[in-house]
mmCIF file of C-alpha atoms in Angstrom:
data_model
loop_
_atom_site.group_PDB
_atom_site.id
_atom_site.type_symbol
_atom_site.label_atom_id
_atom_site.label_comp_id
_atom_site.label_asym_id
_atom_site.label_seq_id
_atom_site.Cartn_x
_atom_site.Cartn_y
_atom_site.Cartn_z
ATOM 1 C CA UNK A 1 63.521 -51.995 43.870
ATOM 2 C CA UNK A 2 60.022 -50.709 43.758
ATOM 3 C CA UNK A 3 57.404 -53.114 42.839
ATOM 4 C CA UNK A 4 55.591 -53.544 39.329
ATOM 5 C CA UNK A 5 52.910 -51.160 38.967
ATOM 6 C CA UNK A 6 49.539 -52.654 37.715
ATOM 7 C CA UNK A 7 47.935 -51.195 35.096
ATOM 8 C CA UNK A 8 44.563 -52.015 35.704
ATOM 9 C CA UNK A 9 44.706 -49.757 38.874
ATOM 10 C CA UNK A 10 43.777 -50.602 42.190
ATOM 11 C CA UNK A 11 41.205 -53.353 42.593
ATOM 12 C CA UNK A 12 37.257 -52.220 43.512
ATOM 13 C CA UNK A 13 35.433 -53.283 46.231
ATOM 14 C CA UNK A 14 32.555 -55.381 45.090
ATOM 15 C CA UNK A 15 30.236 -53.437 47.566
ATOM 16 C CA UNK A 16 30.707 -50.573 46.287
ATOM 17 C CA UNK A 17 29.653 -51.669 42.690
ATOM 18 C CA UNK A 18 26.064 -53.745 43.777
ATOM 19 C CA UNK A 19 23.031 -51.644 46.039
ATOM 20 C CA UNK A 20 22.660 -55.520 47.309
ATOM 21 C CA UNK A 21 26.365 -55.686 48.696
ATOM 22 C CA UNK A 22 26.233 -52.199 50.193
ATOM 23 C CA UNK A 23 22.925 -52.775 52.134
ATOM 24 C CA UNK A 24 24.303 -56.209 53.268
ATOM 25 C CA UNK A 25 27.735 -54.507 54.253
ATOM 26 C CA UNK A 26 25.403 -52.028 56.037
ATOM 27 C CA UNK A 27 23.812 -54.782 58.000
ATOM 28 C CA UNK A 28 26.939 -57.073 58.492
ATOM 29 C CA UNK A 29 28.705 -53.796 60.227
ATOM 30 C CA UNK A 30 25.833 -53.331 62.687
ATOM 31 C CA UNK A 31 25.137 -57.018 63.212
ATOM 32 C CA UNK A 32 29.069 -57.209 64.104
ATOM 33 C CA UNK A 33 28.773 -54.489 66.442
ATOM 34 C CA UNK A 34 26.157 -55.728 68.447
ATOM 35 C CA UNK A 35 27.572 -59.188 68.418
ATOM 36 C CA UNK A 36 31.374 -58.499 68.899
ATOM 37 C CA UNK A 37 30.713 -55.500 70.759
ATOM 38 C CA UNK A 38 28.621 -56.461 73.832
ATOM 39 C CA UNK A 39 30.394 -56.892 77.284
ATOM 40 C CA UNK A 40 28.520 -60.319 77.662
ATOM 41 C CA UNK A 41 31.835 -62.587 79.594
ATOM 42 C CA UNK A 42 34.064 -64.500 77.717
ATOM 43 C CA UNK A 43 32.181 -67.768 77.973
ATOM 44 C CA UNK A 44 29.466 -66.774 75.669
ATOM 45 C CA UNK A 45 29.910 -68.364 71.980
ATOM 46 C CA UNK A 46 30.525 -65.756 69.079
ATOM 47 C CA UNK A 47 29.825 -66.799 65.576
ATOM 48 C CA UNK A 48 31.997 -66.835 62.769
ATOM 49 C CA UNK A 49 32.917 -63.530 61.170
ATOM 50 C CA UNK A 50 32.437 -65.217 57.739
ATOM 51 C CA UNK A 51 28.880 -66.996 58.866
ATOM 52 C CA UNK A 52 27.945 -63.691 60.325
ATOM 53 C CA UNK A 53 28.525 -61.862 56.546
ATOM 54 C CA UNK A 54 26.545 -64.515 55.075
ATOM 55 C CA UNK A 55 23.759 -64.275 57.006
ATOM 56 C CA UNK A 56 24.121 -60.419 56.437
ATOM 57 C CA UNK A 57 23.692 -61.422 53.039
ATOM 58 C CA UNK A 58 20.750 -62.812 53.281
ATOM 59 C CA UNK A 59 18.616 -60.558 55.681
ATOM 60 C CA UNK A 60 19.755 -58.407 52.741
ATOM 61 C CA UNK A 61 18.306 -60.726 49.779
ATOM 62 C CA UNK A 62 15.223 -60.727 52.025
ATOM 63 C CA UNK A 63 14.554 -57.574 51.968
ATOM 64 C CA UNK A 64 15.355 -56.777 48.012
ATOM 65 C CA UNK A 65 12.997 -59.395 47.777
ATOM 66 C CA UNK A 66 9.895 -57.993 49.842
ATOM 67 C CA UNK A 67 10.578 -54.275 49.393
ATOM 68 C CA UNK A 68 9.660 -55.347 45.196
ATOM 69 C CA UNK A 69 6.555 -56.787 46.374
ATOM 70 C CA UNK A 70 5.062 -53.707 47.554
ATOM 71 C CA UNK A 71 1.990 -51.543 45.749
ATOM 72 C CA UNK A 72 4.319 -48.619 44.773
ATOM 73 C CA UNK A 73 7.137 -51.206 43.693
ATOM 74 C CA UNK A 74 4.450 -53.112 41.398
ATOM 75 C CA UNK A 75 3.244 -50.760 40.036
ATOM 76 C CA UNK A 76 6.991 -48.946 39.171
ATOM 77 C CA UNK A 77 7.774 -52.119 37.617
ATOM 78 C CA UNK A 78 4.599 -52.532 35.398
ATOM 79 C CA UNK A 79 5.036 -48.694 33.998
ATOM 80 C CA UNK A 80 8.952 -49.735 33.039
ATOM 81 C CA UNK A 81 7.813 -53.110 31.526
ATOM 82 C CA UNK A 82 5.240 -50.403 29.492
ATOM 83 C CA UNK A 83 7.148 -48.010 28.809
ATOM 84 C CA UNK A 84 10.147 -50.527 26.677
ATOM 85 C CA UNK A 85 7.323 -51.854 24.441
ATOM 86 C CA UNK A 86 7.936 -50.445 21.149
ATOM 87 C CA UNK A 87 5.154 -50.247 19.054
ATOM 88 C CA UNK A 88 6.594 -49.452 15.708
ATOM 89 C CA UNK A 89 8.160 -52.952 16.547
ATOM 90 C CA UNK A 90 5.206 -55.175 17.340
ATOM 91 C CA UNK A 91 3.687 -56.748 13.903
ATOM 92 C CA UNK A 92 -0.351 -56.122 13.762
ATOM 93 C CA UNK A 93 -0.939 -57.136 10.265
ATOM 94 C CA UNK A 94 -2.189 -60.681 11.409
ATOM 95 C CA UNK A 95 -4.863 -58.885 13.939
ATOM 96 C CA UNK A 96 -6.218 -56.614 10.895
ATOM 97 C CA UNK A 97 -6.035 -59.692 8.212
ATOM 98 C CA UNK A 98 -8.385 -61.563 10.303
ATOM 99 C CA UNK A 99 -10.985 -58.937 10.606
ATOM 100 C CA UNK A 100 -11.561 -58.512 6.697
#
């Protein structure tokens, strides 16, 4: 018997849907290589896989963080902030009303 197909298809990684997830996969993948990968003898303590992907998490929160504090990043954000004002939206009849 051949099992039930699902019909939502195949389930997506969540990585692969957020820039935050890849860059933390990114860093979790060379974190474990250096870490799991040395030749340092067996009596040295590894961490946890799991503690090791959360901490890739946040290195990679840290940096989202700081890279939108920059100059360039600032100033990106203040032209999009700009740029969605609508001004056939914004009500003005209050500022000319008081200047009669």
């Amino acid at each position: 018997m051949n099992a039930p197909a699902d019909k939502a298809g195949p389930i997506k990684n969540a990585a692969r849907a957020d820039p935050l997830a890849e860059l933390a996969e990114k860093i979790f993948i060379q974190l474990a290589a250096n870490v799991y990968g040395s030749l340092a003898g067996g009596d040295v303590k590894k961490p946890d896989p799991k503690a090791l992907g959360a901490y890739a998490y946040k290195i990679a929160e840290g940096f989202d963080l700081a890279s939108r504090e920059t100059v360039n990043a600032r100033a990106a954000i203040e032209a999009e902030n700009k740029s969605k004002v609508k001004l056939d939206e914004v009500d003005l009849s209050s500022v000319f009303a008081a200047k009669k």
